[in-house]
mmCIF file of C-alpha atoms in Angstrom:
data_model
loop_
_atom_site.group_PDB
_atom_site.id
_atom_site.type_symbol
_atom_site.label_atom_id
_atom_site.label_comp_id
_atom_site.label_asym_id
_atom_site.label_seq_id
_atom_site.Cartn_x
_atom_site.Cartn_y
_atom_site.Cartn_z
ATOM 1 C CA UNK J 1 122.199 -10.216 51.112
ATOM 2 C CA UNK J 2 118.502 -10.136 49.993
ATOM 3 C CA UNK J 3 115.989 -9.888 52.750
ATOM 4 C CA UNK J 4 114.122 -13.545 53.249
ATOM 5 C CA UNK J 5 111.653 -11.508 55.997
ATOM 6 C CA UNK J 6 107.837 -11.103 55.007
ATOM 7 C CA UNK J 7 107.964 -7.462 55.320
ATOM 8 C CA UNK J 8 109.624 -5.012 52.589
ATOM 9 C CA UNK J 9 111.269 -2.280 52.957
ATOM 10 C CA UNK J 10 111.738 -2.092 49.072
ATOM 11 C CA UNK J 11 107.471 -2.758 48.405
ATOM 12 C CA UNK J 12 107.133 0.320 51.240
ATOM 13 C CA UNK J 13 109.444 2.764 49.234
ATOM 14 C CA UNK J 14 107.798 1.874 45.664
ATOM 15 C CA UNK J 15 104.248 2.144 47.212
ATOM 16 C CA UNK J 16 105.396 5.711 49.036
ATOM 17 C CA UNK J 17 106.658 6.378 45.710
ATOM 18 C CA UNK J 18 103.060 5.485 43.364
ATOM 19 C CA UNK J 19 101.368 7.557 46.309
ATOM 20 C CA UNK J 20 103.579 11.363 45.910
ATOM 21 C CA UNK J 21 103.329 13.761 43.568
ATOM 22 C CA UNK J 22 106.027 13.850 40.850
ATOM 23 C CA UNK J 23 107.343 17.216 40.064
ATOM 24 C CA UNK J 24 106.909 19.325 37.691
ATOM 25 C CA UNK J 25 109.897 18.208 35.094
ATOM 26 C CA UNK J 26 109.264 14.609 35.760
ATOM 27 C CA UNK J 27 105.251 15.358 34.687
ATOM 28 C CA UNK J 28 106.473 17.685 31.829
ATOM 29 C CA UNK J 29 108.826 14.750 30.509
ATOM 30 C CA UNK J 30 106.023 12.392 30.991
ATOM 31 C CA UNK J 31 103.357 14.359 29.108
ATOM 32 C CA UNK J 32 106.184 14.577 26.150
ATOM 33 C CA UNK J 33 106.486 11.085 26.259
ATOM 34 C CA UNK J 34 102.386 10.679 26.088
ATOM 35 C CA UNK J 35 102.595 13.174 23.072
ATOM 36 C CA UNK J 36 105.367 10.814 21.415
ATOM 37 C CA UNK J 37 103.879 7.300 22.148
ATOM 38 C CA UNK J 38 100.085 9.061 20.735
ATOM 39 C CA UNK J 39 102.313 9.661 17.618
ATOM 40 C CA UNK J 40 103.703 6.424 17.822
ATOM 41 C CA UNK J 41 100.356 4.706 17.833
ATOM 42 C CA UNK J 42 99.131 7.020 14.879
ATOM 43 C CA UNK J 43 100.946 5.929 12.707
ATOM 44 C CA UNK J 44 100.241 3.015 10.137
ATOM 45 C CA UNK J 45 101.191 -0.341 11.655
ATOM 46 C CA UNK J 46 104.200 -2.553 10.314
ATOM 47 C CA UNK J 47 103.060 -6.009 9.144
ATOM 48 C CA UNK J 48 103.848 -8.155 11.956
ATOM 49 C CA UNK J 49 102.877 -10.975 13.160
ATOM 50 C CA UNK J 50 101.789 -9.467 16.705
ATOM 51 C CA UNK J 51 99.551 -6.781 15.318
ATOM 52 C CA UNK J 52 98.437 -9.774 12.643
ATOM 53 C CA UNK J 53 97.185 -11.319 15.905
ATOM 54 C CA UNK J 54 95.636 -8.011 18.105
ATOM 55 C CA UNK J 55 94.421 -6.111 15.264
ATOM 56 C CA UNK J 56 92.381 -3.449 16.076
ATOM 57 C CA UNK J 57 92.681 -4.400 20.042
ATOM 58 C CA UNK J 58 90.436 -2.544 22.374
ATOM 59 C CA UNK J 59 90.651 -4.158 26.020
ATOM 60 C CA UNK J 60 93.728 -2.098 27.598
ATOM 61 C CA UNK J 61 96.048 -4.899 28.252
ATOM 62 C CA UNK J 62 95.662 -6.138 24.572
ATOM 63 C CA UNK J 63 96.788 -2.380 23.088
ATOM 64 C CA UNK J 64 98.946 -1.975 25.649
ATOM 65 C CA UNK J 65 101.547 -4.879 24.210
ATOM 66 C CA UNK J 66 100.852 -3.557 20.700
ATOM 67 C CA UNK J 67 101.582 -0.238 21.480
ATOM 68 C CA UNK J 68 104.724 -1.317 24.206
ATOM 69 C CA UNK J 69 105.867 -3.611 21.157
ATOM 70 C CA UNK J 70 105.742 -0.780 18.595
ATOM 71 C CA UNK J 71 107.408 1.841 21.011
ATOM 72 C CA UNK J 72 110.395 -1.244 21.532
ATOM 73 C CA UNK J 73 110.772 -0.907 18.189
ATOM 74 C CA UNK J 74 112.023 2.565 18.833
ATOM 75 C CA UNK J 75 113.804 2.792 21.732
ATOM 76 C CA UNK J 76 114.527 -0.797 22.821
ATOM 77 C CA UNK J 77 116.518 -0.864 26.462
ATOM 78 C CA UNK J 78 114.310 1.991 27.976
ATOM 79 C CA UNK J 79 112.298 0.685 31.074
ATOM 80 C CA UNK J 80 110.128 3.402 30.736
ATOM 81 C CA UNK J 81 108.629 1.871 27.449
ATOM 82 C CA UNK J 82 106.289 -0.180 29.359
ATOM 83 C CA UNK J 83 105.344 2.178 31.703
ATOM 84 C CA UNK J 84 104.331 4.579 29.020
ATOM 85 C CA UNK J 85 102.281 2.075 27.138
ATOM 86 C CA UNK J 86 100.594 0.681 30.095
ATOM 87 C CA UNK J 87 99.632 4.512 31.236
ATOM 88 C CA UNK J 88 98.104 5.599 28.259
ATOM 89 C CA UNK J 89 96.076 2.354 27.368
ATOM 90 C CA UNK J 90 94.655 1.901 30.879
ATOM 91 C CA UNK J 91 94.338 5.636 31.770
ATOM 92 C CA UNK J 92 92.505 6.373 28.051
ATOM 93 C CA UNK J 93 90.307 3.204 28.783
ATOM 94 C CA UNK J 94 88.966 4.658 32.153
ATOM 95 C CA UNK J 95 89.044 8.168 30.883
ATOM 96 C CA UNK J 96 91.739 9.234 33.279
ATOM 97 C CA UNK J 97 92.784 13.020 32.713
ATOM 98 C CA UNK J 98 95.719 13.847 30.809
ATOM 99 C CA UNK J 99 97.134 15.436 34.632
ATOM 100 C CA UNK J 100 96.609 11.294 36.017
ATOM 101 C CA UNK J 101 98.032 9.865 32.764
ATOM 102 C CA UNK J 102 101.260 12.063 33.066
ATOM 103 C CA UNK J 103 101.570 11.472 36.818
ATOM 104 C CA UNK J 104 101.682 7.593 36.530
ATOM 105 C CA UNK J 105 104.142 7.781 33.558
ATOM 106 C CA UNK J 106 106.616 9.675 35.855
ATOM 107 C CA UNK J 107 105.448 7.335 38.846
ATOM 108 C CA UNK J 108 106.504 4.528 36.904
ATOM 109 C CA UNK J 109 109.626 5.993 35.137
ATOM 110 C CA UNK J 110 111.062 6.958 38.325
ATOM 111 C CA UNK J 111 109.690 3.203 39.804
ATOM 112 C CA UNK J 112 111.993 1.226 37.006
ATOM 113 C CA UNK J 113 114.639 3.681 37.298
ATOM 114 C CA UNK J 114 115.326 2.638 40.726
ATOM 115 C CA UNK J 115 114.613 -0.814 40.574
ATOM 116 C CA UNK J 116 117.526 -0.814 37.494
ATOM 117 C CA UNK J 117 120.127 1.282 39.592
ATOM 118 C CA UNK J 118 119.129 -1.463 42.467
ATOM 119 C CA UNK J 119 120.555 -4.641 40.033
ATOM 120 C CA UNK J 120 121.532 -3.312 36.363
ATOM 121 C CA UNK J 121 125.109 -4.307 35.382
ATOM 122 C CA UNK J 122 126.533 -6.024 32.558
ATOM 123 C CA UNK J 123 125.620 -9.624 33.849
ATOM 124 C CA UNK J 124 122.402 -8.619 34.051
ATOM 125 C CA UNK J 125 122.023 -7.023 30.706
ATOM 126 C CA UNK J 126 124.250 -10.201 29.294
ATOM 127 C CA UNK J 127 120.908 -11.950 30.348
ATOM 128 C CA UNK J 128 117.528 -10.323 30.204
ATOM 129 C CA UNK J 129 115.638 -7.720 28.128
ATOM 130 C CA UNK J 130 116.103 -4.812 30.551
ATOM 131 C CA UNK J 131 113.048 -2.846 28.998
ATOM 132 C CA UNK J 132 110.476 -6.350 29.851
ATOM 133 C CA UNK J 133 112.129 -7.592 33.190
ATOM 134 C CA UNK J 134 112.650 -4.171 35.004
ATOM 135 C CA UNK J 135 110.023 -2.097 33.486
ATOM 136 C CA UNK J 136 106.778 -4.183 34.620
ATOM 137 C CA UNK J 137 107.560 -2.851 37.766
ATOM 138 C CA UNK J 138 106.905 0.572 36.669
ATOM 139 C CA UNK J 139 104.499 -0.196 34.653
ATOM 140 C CA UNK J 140 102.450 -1.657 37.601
ATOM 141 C CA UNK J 141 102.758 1.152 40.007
ATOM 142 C CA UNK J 142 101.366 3.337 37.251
ATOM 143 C CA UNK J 143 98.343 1.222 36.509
ATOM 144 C CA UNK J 144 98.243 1.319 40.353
ATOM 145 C CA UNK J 145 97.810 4.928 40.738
ATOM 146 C CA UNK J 146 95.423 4.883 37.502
ATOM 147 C CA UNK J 147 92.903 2.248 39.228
ATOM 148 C CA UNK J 148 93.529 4.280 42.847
ATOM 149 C CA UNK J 149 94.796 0.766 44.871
ATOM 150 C CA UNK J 150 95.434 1.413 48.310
ATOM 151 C CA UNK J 151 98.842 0.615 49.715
ATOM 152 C CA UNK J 152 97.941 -3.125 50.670
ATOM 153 C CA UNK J 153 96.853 -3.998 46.721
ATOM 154 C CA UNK J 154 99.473 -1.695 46.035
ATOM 155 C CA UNK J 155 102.092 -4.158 47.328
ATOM 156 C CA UNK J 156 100.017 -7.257 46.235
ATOM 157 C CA UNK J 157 100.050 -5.702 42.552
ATOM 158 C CA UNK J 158 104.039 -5.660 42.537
ATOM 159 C CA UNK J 159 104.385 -9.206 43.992
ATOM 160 C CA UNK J 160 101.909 -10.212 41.278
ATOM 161 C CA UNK J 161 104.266 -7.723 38.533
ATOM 162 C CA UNK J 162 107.486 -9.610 39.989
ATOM 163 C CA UNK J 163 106.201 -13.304 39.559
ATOM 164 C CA UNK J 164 105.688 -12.689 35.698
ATOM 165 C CA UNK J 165 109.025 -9.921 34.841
ATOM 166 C CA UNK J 166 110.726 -12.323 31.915
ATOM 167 C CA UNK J 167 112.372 -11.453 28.809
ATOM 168 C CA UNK J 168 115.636 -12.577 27.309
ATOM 169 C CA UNK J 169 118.696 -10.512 26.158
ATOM 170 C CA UNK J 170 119.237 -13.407 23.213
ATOM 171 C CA UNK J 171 115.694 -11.687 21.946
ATOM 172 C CA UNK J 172 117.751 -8.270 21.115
ATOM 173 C CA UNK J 173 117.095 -7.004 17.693
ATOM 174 C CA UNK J 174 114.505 -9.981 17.008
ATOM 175 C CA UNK J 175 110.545 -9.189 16.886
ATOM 176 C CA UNK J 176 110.503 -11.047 20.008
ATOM 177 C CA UNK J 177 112.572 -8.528 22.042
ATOM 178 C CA UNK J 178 109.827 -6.158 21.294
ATOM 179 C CA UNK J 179 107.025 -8.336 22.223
ATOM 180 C CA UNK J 180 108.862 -8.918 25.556
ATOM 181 C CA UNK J 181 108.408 -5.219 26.134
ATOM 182 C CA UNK J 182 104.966 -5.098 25.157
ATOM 183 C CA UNK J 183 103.703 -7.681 27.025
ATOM 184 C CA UNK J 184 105.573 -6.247 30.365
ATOM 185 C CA UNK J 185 103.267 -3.446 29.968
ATOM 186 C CA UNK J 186 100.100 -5.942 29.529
ATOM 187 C CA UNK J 187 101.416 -8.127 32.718
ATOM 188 C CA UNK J 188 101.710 -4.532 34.599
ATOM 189 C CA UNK J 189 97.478 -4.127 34.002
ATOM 190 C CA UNK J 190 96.552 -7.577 34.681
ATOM 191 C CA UNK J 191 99.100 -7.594 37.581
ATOM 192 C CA UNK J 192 96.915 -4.271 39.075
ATOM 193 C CA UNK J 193 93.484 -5.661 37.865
ATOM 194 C CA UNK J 194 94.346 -9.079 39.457
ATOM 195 C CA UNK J 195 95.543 -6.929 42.973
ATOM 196 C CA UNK J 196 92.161 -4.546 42.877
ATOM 197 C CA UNK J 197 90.153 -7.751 42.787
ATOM 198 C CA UNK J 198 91.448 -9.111 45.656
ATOM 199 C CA UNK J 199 94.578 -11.457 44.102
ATOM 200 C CA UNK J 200 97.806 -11.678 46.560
ATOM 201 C CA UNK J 201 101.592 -12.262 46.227
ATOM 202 C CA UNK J 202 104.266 -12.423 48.647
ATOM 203 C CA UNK J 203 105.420 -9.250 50.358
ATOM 204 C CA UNK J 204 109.012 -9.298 49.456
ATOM 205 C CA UNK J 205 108.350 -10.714 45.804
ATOM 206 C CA UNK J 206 111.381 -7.939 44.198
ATOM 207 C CA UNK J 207 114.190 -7.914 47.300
ATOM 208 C CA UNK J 208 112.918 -11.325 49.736
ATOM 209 C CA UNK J 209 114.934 -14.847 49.174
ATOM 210 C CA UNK J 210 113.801 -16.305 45.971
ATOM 211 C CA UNK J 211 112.170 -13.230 45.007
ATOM 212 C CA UNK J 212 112.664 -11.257 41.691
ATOM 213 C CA UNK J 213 116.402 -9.603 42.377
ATOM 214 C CA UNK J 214 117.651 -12.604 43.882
ATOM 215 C CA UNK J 215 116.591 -15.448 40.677
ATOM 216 C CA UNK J 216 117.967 -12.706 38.109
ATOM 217 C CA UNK J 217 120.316 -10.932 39.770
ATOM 218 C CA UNK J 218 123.764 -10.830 40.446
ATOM 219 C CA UNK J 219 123.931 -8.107 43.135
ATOM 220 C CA UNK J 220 121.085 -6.043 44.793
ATOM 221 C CA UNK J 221 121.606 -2.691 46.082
ATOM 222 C CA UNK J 222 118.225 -1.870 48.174
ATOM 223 C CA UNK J 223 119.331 1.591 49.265
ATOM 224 C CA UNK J 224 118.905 2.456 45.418
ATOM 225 C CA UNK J 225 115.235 2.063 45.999
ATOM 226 C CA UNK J 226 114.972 2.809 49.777
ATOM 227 C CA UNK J 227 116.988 5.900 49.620
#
């Protein structure tokens, strides 16, 4: 039964969770996946009609959807897709070190991971774009470490995250799936820029009644998080 109380126990695990240290083979995967999205974004972009509208974009949530959109492209159901593109366009806008830009990318990973062993079945994938609706999660608690919230914007930042997670499975294989993606990674930076600057959400946006797992989900397994 989801939790209808005010407090989270889910917000408090993900917020412990964006302030520890991964360890050392979570930041070694993550700084291979930097290495591969930095090819990724190297390369000469596909005619589309989302780059046709971004161009050459500069403001971090702007390259993060063009680069979350291109790396969809590749690997399409990852939830870590988000999470790296909102990483390494908001830590290379505020000149984060490479050490910060791994550590939120296995932050994140770890963040969606959880939140898709918490409510990832076959109904759910029957219904949304796994990579848009589970990684902005992930994506926000790495933009989170990036910008240095506290706990209390911490929390606000994934209530703000959960209120926008969309994307539909019927978009697989179409250029809309990947925009889904993208823009999860976009949401993720406004959703921490909004939080720094004071913005607020409800405390139990992911596991309270009428939050996130209980609209789109057909069963919620907190312990998957909490654990």
């Amino acid at each position: 039964m989801h939790n209808p109380a005010t407090h989270s126990a889910v917000s408090d695990a993900f917020v412990a969770l964006a302030a520890a240290q991964p360890g050392a083979r979570e930041i070694e995967a993550a700084r291979s996946a930097v290495t591969n999205a930095r090819r990724c974004a190297a390369q000469p972009r596909e005619a589309s009609p989302l780059n046709e509208m971004l161009g050459q974009a500069t403001d971090a949530r702007l390259r993060a959807w063009q680069l979350g959109a291109a790396l969809a492209t590749l690997d399409a159901g990852s939830t870590a897709t988000p999470v790296i593109a909102a990483a390494l366009a908001l830590g290379e806008s505020i000149e984060a070190t490479e050490e910060d830009i791994a550590a939120a990318v296995a932050t994140g990973t770890r963040a969606s991971a959880r939140l898709g062993a918490a409510v990832d079945d076959e109904a759910f994938r029957a219904r949304w774009n796994v990579a848009a609706t589970l990684g902005i999660v992930g994506a926000t608690l790495a933009a989170a470490r990036l910008l240095g919230l506290d706990a209390l914007r911490t929390r606000h930042a994934l209530g703000i995250a959960a209120t926008q997670a969309a994307g539909l499975a019927r978009n697989a294989g179409e250029a809309m799936g990947a925009l889904e993606t993208g823009k999860a990674a976009a949401d993720a930076i406004e959703a921490a820029l909004l939080a720094k600057h004071g913005f607020t959400s409800a405390a139990a946006s992911i596991d309270g009644r009428r939050g996130l797992a209980a609209l789109m989900a057909y069963r919620f397994d907190a312990g998957a998080i909490t654990a």
